[in-house]
Structures are given as C-alpha cells and as structure tokens.
PDB file of C-alpha atoms in Angstrom:
ATOM      1  CA  MET A   1      71.415  92.756  73.906  1.00 56.00           C
ATOM      2  CA  ARG A   2      71.479  89.224  75.370  1.00 52.00           C
ATOM      3  CA  SER A   3      73.019  85.853  74.591  1.00 52.00           C
ATOM      4  CA  GLU A   4      72.378  82.659  76.472  1.00 47.00           C
ATOM      5  CA  SER A   5      73.871  79.233  77.190  1.00 43.00           C
ATOM      6  CA  ALA A   6      71.535  76.353  77.683  1.00 37.00           C
ATOM      7  CA  ARG A   7      73.196  75.483  80.984  1.00 41.00           C
ATOM      8  CA  ALA A   8      73.440  79.082  82.215  1.00 45.00           C
ATOM      9  CA  ALA A   9      73.364  79.300  86.011  1.00 75.00           C
ATOM     10  CA  ALA A  10      73.313  83.075  86.228  1.00 92.00           C
ATOM     11  CA  THR A  11      73.124  86.205  84.082  1.00 95.00           C
ATOM     12  CA  VAL A  12      76.067  88.582  83.721  1.00 97.00           C
ATOM     13  CA  LEU A  13      75.694  92.039  82.192  1.00 97.00           C
ATOM     14  CA  VAL A  14      78.931  93.260  80.581  1.00 97.00           C
ATOM     15  CA  VAL A  15      79.022  97.073  80.399  1.00 97.00           C
ATOM     16  CA  GLU A  16      81.970  97.993  78.168  1.00 95.00           C
ATOM     17  CA  ASP A  17      82.315 100.371  75.301  1.00 94.00           C
ATOM     18  CA  GLU A  18      85.231  98.567  73.682  1.00 93.00           C
ATOM     19  CA  VAL A  19      83.317  96.119  71.458  1.00 95.00           C
ATOM     20  CA  ALA A  20      86.169  93.633  70.979  1.00 95.00           C
ATOM     21  CA  LEU A  21      86.831  93.373  74.700  1.00 95.00           C
ATOM     22  CA  SER A  22      83.116  93.061  75.481  1.00 96.00           C
ATOM     23  CA  ASP A  23      82.800  90.227  72.926  1.00 96.00           C
ATOM     24  CA  VAL A  24      85.788  88.359  74.345  1.00 96.00           C
ATOM     25  CA  VAL A  25      84.524  88.639  77.941  1.00 96.00           C
ATOM     26  CA  GLN A  26      81.050  87.454  76.936  1.00 96.00           C
ATOM     27  CA  ALA A  27      82.518  84.494  75.023  1.00 96.00           C
ATOM     28  CA  TYR A  28      84.465  83.381  78.099  1.00 96.00           C
ATOM     29  CA  LEU A  29      81.410  83.808  80.317  1.00 96.00           C
ATOM     30  CA  VAL A  30      79.195  81.794  77.978  1.00 95.00           C
ATOM     31  CA  LYS A  31      81.811  79.090  77.859  1.00 94.00           C
ATOM     32  CA  ALA A  32      81.735  79.022  81.681  1.00 94.00           C
ATOM     33  CA  GLY A  33      77.999  78.448  81.602  1.00 94.00           C
ATOM     34  CA  TYR A  34      76.508  81.914  82.074  1.00 95.00           C
ATOM     35  CA  ALA A  35      73.940  83.909  80.186  1.00 95.00           C
ATOM     36  CA  THR A  36      75.205  87.327  79.171  1.00 96.00           C
ATOM     37  CA  GLY A  37      73.900  90.769  78.238  1.00 96.00           C
ATOM     38  CA  SER A  38      75.766  93.820  77.060  1.00 97.00           C
ATOM     39  CA  ALA A  39      75.657  97.582  77.068  1.00 97.00           C
ATOM     40  CA  ARG A  40      77.969 100.085  75.378  1.00 96.00           C
ATOM     41  CA  SER A  41      77.102 103.354  77.174  1.00 96.00           C
ATOM     42  CA  GLY A  42      76.074 104.599  80.622  1.00 95.00           C
ATOM     43  CA  PRO A  43      72.391 105.283  79.801  1.00 96.00           C
ATOM     44  CA  GLU A  44      72.071 101.956  78.021  1.00 97.00           C
ATOM     45  CA  ALA A  45      73.656 100.176  81.001  1.00 96.00           C
ATOM     46  CA  VAL A  46      70.959 101.482  83.386  1.00 96.00           C
ATOM     47  CA  GLU A  47      68.197 100.598  80.931  1.00 96.00           C
ATOM     48  CA  VAL A  48      69.434  97.050  80.326  1.00 96.00           C
ATOM     49  CA  ALA A  49      70.163  96.428  83.981  1.00 96.00           C
ATOM     50  CA  ARG A  50      66.574  97.312  84.814  1.00 94.00           C
ATOM     51  CA  ALA A  51      65.145  95.117  82.085  1.00 94.00           C
ATOM     52  CA  LEU A  52      67.534  92.153  82.496  1.00 93.00           C
ATOM     53  CA  SER A  53      67.822  91.972  86.329  1.00 93.00           C
ATOM     54  CA  PRO A  54      71.317  90.393  86.112  1.00 95.00           C
ATOM     55  CA  ASP A  55      73.029  88.516  88.920  1.00 94.00           C
ATOM     56  CA  VAL A  56      76.392  90.227  88.230  1.00 96.00           C
ATOM     57  CA  ILE A  57      77.358  93.383  86.349  1.00 97.00           C
ATOM     58  CA  ILE A  58      80.861  93.881  85.035  1.00 97.00           C
ATOM     59  CA  LEU A  59      81.014  97.679  84.805  1.00 95.00           C
ATOM     60  CA  ASP A  60      83.680  99.789  83.069  1.00 92.00           C
ATOM     61  CA  LEU A  61      84.068 103.142  84.745  1.00 88.00           C
ATOM     62  CA  GLY A  62      85.042 104.972  81.527  1.00 87.00           C
ATOM     63  CA  LEU A  63      81.720 105.051  79.657  1.00 92.00           C
ATOM     64  CA  PRO A  64      80.258 107.447  77.151  1.00 93.00           C
ATOM     65  CA  GLY A  65      77.028 109.251  77.993  1.00 94.00           C
ATOM     66  CA  LEU A  66      77.193 108.598  81.777  1.00 92.00           C
ATOM     67  CA  ASP A  67      80.176 107.915  84.002  1.00 88.00           C
ATOM     68  CA  GLY A  68      80.388 104.383  85.406  1.00 88.00           C
ATOM     69  CA  LEU A  69      80.166 105.657  88.980  1.00 87.00           C
ATOM     70  CA  GLU A  70      76.905 107.398  88.254  1.00 91.00           C
ATOM     71  CA  VAL A  71      75.656 104.313  86.477  1.00 93.00           C
ATOM     72  CA  MET A  72      76.353 102.265  89.608  1.00 89.00           C
ATOM     73  CA  ARG A  73      74.612 104.811  91.848  1.00 87.00           C
ATOM     74  CA  ARG A  74      71.488 104.623  89.646  1.00 92.00           C
ATOM     75  CA  ILE A  75      71.547 100.834  89.452  1.00 92.00           C
ATOM     76  CA  ARG A  76      71.862 100.564  93.181  1.00 86.00           C
ATOM     77  CA  ALA A  77      68.550 102.364  93.484  1.00 85.00           C
ATOM     78  CA  PHE A  78      66.735  99.272  92.168  1.00 89.00           C
ATOM     79  CA  SER A  79      69.170  96.350  92.249  1.00 89.00           C
ATOM     80  CA  ASP A  80      71.448  94.664  94.812  1.00 84.00           C
ATOM     81  CA  CYS A  81      73.217  92.505  92.243  1.00 91.00           C
ATOM     82  CA  TYR A  82      76.989  91.979  92.426  1.00 91.00           C
ATOM     83  CA  VAL A  83      79.040  94.658  90.658  1.00 92.00           C
ATOM     84  CA  LEU A  84      82.621  94.209  89.553  1.00 92.00           C
ATOM     85  CA  ILE A  85      84.226  97.401  88.247  1.00 89.00           C
ATOM     86  CA  THR A  86      86.895  97.499  85.604  1.00 89.00           C
ATOM     87  CA  THR A  87      88.933 100.579  84.958  1.00 83.00           C
ATOM     88  CA  ALA A  88      91.991 101.866  83.116  1.00 78.00           C
ATOM     89  CA  ARG A  89      92.515 104.313  85.938  1.00 66.00           C
ATOM     90  CA  SER A  90      95.232 103.032  88.248  1.00 59.00           C
ATOM     91  CA  GLU A  91      94.893 105.552  91.080  1.00 58.00           C
ATOM     92  CA  GLU A  92      93.812 104.024  94.383  1.00 53.00           C
ATOM     93  CA  VAL A  93      91.231 106.795  94.832  1.00 51.00           C
ATOM     94  CA  ASP A  94      89.261 105.620  91.783  1.00 58.00           C
ATOM     95  CA  ARG A  95      89.004 102.106  93.147  1.00 59.00           C
ATOM     96  CA  LEU A  96      88.017 103.303  96.583  1.00 61.00           C
ATOM     97  CA  VAL A  97      85.389 105.670  95.179  1.00 64.00           C
ATOM     98  CA  GLY A  98      83.986 102.774  93.110  1.00 61.00           C
ATOM     99  CA  LEU A  99      83.768 100.524  96.128  1.00 68.00           C
ATOM    100  CA  SER A 100      82.248 103.305  98.233  1.00 68.00           C
ATOM    101  CA  VAL A 101      79.236 103.676  95.880  1.00 70.00           C
ATOM    102  CA  GLY A 102      78.478  99.971  95.951  1.00 74.00           C
ATOM    103  CA  ALA A 103      80.923  97.871  93.892  1.00 81.00           C
ATOM    104  CA  ASP A 104      81.835  94.476  95.292  1.00 82.00           C
ATOM    105  CA  ASP A 105      85.205  94.053  93.592  1.00 83.00           C
ATOM    106  CA  TYR A 106      87.486  95.637  90.972  1.00 82.00           C
ATOM    107  CA  LEU A 107      90.026  94.862  88.334  1.00 85.00           C
ATOM    108  CA  THR A 108      92.408  97.315  86.684  1.00 84.00           C
ATOM    109  CA  LYS A 109      92.980  97.199  82.950  1.00 85.00           C
ATOM    110  CA  PRO A 110      94.655  95.356  81.340  1.00 87.00           C
ATOM    111  CA  PHE A 111      93.331  92.273  83.135  1.00 89.00           C
ATOM    112  CA  SER A 112      93.186  88.552  82.490  1.00 92.00           C
ATOM    113  CA  VAL A 113      89.757  87.553  81.209  1.00 94.00           C
ATOM    114  CA  ARG A 114      90.209  84.215  82.960  1.00 93.00           C
ATOM    115  CA  GLU A 115      90.761  86.060  86.239  1.00 91.00           C
ATOM    116  CA  LEU A 116      87.629  88.163  85.610  1.00 93.00           C
ATOM    117  CA  VAL A 117      85.534  85.010  85.093  1.00 94.00           C
ATOM    118  CA  ALA A 118      87.087  83.562  88.271  1.00 90.00           C
ATOM    119  CA  ARG A 119      85.998  86.734  90.150  1.00 88.00           C
ATOM    120  CA  VAL A 120      82.448  86.334  88.798  1.00 92.00           C
ATOM    121  CA  GLN A 121      82.424  82.689  89.933  1.00 89.00           C
ATOM    122  CA  ALA A 122      83.687  83.695  93.358  1.00 83.00           C
ATOM    123  CA  VAL A 123      81.001  86.300  94.082  1.00 83.00           C
ATOM    124  CA  LEU A 124      78.289  83.997  92.950  1.00 86.00           C
ATOM    125  CA  ARG A 125      79.457  81.372  95.462  1.00 78.00           C
ATOM    126  CA  ARG A 126      78.602  83.765  98.268  1.00 67.00           C
ATOM    127  CA  PRO A 127      75.440  82.653 100.104  1.00 55.00           C
ATOM    128  CA  ARG A 128      72.347  84.727  99.479  1.00 52.00           C
ATOM    129  CA  GLY A 129      69.099  84.177 101.353  1.00 44.00           C
ATOM    130  CA  GLU A 130      65.637  84.697  99.952  1.00 41.00           C
ATOM    131  CA  PRO A 131      63.263  87.072 101.698  1.00 39.00           C
ATOM    132  CA  GLY A 132      60.469  85.419 103.644  1.00 38.00           C
ATOM    133  CA  THR A 133      62.206  82.082 104.083  1.00 37.00           C
ATOM    134  CA  ALA A 134      63.389  82.464 107.661  1.00 38.00           C
ATOM    135  CA  PRO A 135      62.322  79.991 110.309  1.00 40.00           C
ATOM    136  CA  SER A 136      61.222  81.413 113.646  1.00 41.00           C
ATOM    137  CA  GLY A 137      63.881  82.341 116.225  1.00 46.00           C
ATOM    138  CA  MET A 138      66.465  83.447 113.609  1.00 72.00           C
ATOM    139  CA  VAL A 139      66.138  87.202 114.165  1.00 83.00           C
ATOM    140  CA  ARG A 140      69.020  88.680 116.198  1.00 87.00           C
ATOM    141  CA  ALA A 141      68.592  92.060 117.848  1.00 90.00           C
ATOM    142  CA  PHE A 142      71.406  94.462 118.666  1.00 91.00           C
ATOM    143  CA  GLY A 143      69.673  97.504 120.127  1.00 89.00           C
ATOM    144  CA  GLU A 144      67.546  98.997 117.326  1.00 92.00           C
ATOM    145  CA  LEU A 145      69.259  96.781 114.741  1.00 92.00           C
ATOM    146  CA  GLU A 146      67.462  93.564 113.788  1.00 91.00           C
ATOM    147  CA  ILE A 147      69.235  91.005 111.629  1.00 89.00           C
ATOM    148  CA  ASP A 148      67.408  88.043 110.144  1.00 85.00           C
ATOM    149  CA  THR A 149      70.290  85.762 109.179  1.00 75.00           C
ATOM    150  CA  ALA A 150      68.069  83.180 107.446  1.00 74.00           C
ATOM    151  CA  ALA A 151      66.088  85.634 105.292  1.00 78.00           C
ATOM    152  CA  GLN A 152      69.106  87.951 104.826  1.00 79.00           C
ATOM    153  CA  GLU A 153      67.022  90.967 105.942  1.00 87.00           C
ATOM    154  CA  VAL A 154      68.268  93.917 108.030  1.00 92.00           C
ATOM    155  CA  ARG A 155      66.092  96.520 109.776  1.00 92.00           C
ATOM    156  CA  LEU A 156      67.130  99.554 111.782  1.00 92.00           C
ATOM    157  CA  ALA A 157      64.452 101.080 114.059  1.00 90.00           C
ATOM    158  CA  GLY A 158      61.955  99.000 112.169  1.00 89.00           C
ATOM    159  CA  GLN A 159      62.966 100.203 108.710  1.00 92.00           C
ATOM    160  CA  PRO A 160      64.657  98.044 106.017  1.00 91.00           C
ATOM    161  CA  VAL A 161      68.325  98.853 105.437  1.00 92.00           C
ATOM    162  CA  PRO A 162      69.326  98.561 101.720  1.00 89.00           C
ATOM    163  CA  LEU A 163      72.681  96.784 101.693  1.00 89.00           C
ATOM    164  CA  THR A 164      74.788  95.452  98.883  1.00 86.00           C
ATOM    165  CA  PRO A 165      75.451  91.690  98.855  1.00 85.00           C
ATOM    166  CA  THR A 166      79.003  92.230 100.202  1.00 87.00           C
ATOM    167  CA  GLU A 167      77.852  94.551 102.992  1.00 90.00           C
ATOM    168  CA  ARG A 168      75.087  92.088 103.857  1.00 89.00           C
ATOM    169  CA  GLY A 169      77.529  89.238 103.900  1.00 89.00           C
ATOM    170  CA  LEU A 170      79.889  91.019 106.278  1.00 91.00           C
ATOM    171  CA  LEU A 171      77.077  91.931 108.660  1.00 93.00           C
ATOM    172  CA  MET A 172      75.569  88.397 108.591  1.00 90.00           C
ATOM    173  CA  THR A 173      78.983  86.852 109.302  1.00 90.00           C
ATOM    174  CA  LEU A 174      79.520  89.109 112.328  1.00 92.00           C
ATOM    175  CA  ALA A 175      75.934  88.628 113.586  1.00 90.00           C
ATOM    176  CA  ARG A 176      76.103  84.815 113.491  1.00 85.00           C
ATOM    177  CA  ARG A 177      78.908  84.873 116.069  1.00 87.00           C
ATOM    178  CA  PRO A 178      78.467  88.137 118.001  1.00 85.00           C
ATOM    179  CA  GLY A 179      81.093  87.313 120.636  1.00 84.00           C
ATOM    180  CA  GLN A 180      83.820  86.551 118.142  1.00 91.00           C
ATOM    181  CA  VAL A 181      86.439  89.008 116.885  1.00 92.00           C
ATOM    182  CA  PHE A 182      87.007  88.500 113.135  1.00 92.00           C
ATOM    183  CA  SER A 183      90.238  89.409 111.413  1.00 92.00           C
ATOM    184  CA  ARG A 184      90.135  90.894 107.930  1.00 90.00           C
ATOM    185  CA  HIS A 185      91.385  87.565 106.605  1.00 87.00           C
ATOM    186  CA  GLN A 186      88.637  85.608 108.316  1.00 89.00           C
ATOM    187  CA  LEU A 187      85.987  87.994 106.922  1.00 90.00           C
ATOM    188  CA  MET A 188      87.536  87.724 103.452  1.00 87.00           C
ATOM    189  CA  GLU A 189      87.313  83.929 103.633  1.00 85.00           C
ATOM    190  CA  ALA A 190      83.713  84.016 104.902  1.00 85.00           C
ATOM    191  CA  VAL A 191      82.390  86.534 102.416  1.00 85.00           C
ATOM    192  CA  TRP A 192      84.689  86.454  99.350  1.00 79.00           C
ATOM    193  CA  GLY A 193      85.702  82.786  99.680  1.00 75.00           C
ATOM    194  CA  ASP A 194      88.987  81.059 100.522  1.00 69.00           C
ATOM    195  CA  THR A 195      90.146  81.128  96.890  1.00 63.00           C
ATOM    196  CA  TRP A 196      89.961  84.905  96.506  1.00 65.00           C
ATOM    197  CA  ILE A 197      93.297  86.628  96.113  1.00 61.00           C
ATOM    198  CA  GLY A 198      93.453  90.395  96.727  1.00 65.00           C
ATOM    199  CA  ASP A 199      93.905  93.218  99.156  1.00 68.00           C
ATOM    200  CA  ASP A 200      92.189  92.464 102.477  1.00 71.00           C
ATOM    201  CA  HIS A 201      91.816  96.150 103.123  1.00 76.00           C
ATOM    202  CA  LEU A 202      88.784  95.921 100.828  1.00 82.00           C
ATOM    203  CA  VAL A 203      87.101  94.833 104.055  1.00 88.00           C
ATOM    204  CA  ASP A 204      87.699  98.228 105.633  1.00 89.00           C
ATOM    205  CA  VAL A 205      86.068 100.010 102.697  1.00 86.00           C
ATOM    206  CA  HIS A 206      82.963  97.832 102.835  1.00 89.00           C
ATOM    207  CA  ILE A 207      82.790  98.133 106.665  1.00 92.00           C
ATOM    208  CA  ALA A 208      82.877 101.950 106.290  1.00 90.00           C
ATOM    209  CA  ASN A 209      80.044 101.763 103.780  1.00 88.00           C
ATOM    210  CA  LEU A 210      78.017  99.420 106.073  1.00 92.00           C
ATOM    211  CA  ARG A 211      78.545 101.737 109.039  1.00 92.00           C
ATOM    212  CA  ARG A 212      77.314 104.728 107.040  1.00 90.00           C
ATOM    213  CA  LYS A 213      74.097 102.881 106.220  1.00 91.00           C
ATOM    214  CA  LEU A 214      73.693 101.954 109.882  1.00 92.00           C
ATOM    215  CA  ASP A 215      74.052 105.639 110.763  1.00 90.00           C
ATOM    216  CA  GLU A 216      77.342 105.244 112.717  1.00 87.00           C
ATOM    217  CA  THR A 217      81.009 105.997 112.328  1.00 81.00           C
ATOM    218  CA  ALA A 218      84.194 104.237 113.486  1.00 74.00           C
ATOM    219  CA  GLY A 219      84.379 106.624 116.451  1.00 77.00           C
ATOM    220  CA  SER A 220      80.779 106.053 117.505  1.00 82.00           C
ATOM    221  CA  ALA A 221      80.246 102.484 116.417  1.00 85.00           C
ATOM    222  CA  ARG A 222      77.362 100.687 118.181  1.00 89.00           C
ATOM    223  CA  TYR A 223      76.820  97.811 115.805  1.00 92.00           C
ATOM    224  CA  VAL A 224      80.124  97.063 114.012  1.00 93.00           C
ATOM    225  CA  THR A 225      82.985  97.743 116.419  1.00 92.00           C
ATOM    226  CA  THR A 226      86.728  97.803 115.726  1.00 92.00           C
ATOM    227  CA  VAL A 227      89.073  95.739 117.842  1.00 91.00           C
ATOM    228  CA  ARG A 228      92.401  97.475 117.290  1.00 89.00           C
ATOM    229  CA  GLY A 229      95.126  95.348 115.848  1.00 88.00           C
ATOM    230  CA  ILE A 230      92.782  92.460 115.218  1.00 91.00           C
ATOM    231  CA  GLY A 231      89.634  93.246 113.259  1.00 92.00           C
ATOM    232  CA  TYR A 232      85.879  93.605 113.862  1.00 94.00           C
ATOM    233  CA  ARG A 233      83.003  92.210 115.889  1.00 92.00           C
ATOM    234  CA  MET A 234      79.322  92.932 116.532  1.00 91.00           C
ATOM    235  CA  GLY A 235      78.518  95.585 119.093  1.00 89.00           C
ATOM    236  CA  LYS A 236      75.653  95.450 121.491  1.00 85.00           C
ATOM    237  CA  GLY A 237      73.738  98.323 119.871  1.00 78.00           C
TER     238      GLY A 237
END
C-alpha cells in the first residue's frame, strides 16, 4: 500500500505490524514531504520493497510471518536502500545483529516519531553517487581494491563489492584522504552528518561488516586499518 505527497522527495517504506503506529509514522513522513508505503508482515515487506524500490525502509524486527532480520537479509539481496530498524528488544545484541546484517541505524521502542523522521532526513542527506557518472582519474587503487569515489563503485580483484550505503560512505570517506587517520567522531560527522546524536561505536560495527565484505579481519586488515586509540585509515592493500 502506498500514499504520496505532491512534494515528496523520497519514498519511505514503513514495515510495522501495529496499524496505529504505522499510520502515525506515515502521517509524520507525509507531512515532512515524503511518499510512503506500508507492509504489515515479513513476506509482504519483501514483496513491497521489491515493487516499490524505496529510498528508506523503517523495519520493525518483531514481524509476523518472517522475522525482521530475515526480511533485511532478503531485501539486501536486491536493494541497497537505507534501513532503519525499530525494535521493542532492548538487548544490545539485538541491535548489533540488526546492524551486522545491513541496517544503517536503529531506534528502540518506545521512540519519538519526530526523532524517527529526523533520522530518515539524516540518512537521506548522505551523498550517494550514480553509477557511470565518474570523470576520468577518480579511481583510487589500494592493491586489488579499486574505489571509484565519483561513481560510488567498489571492486575487489575486478569484481563488484555489494556494500550498504553506510559501508560505502565509510569507505569513500577513508579513500578520499588515504593518509589521514579518522576518529570515530570524524567518520560519524562525514557519513551520518554533524546533527546525528548517538553511539559512535556504531562505526565499529559497520567497519567490521565492511571488512568482512573486503575479505579481511581486524587482525589482518589490508584496506581498512585500525590506529589504536585514534580510529581508522585506509591501508595500502
């Protein structure tokens, strides 16, 4: 199901089985100028995400039919849209697992709908390149890793690397200044924006996901290296 605002700048899919909450969230999003779609169950969420191609998905983890984490895994097979998870589960492990399978941010219920809309606005302010728009000379090579900062494309040993927008943003930020060591706070400002308020250890979770996709670990990092006590920088490959 989909509703639209005439001045909608982006489409947000709200996946929430609580009808009243879903309706309130969509009303706030439409007022903020977004088009919205909705889904009430896990299987429906995957189907609607494929048909709607949203820019952002607000995904509740406690869904009927299919767990929210599995929904996210399936959506990540065909979409790199931003995903904000919401959950009534307060344990840190649930948030970390959600981030590890591709979420960009999270909110724990009960949450402020205004804050949720602010988070949507924040992720959509992150720069995203369009494939095939890179001018010549913008490809940076770090061993077998090639990073096209203009086209926002990443290849490892000649093969495309599927990254989430947050993972891509972190890698592009590091690659643009390969000699610089970035603190967590600097990376948060560059990727999440200077108005984002939250735990800067989110950076560590996304860096770990990025390293896994680049076929490296913290102990054998060739591309994203840790500078103890400070933060991260690009390795030489």
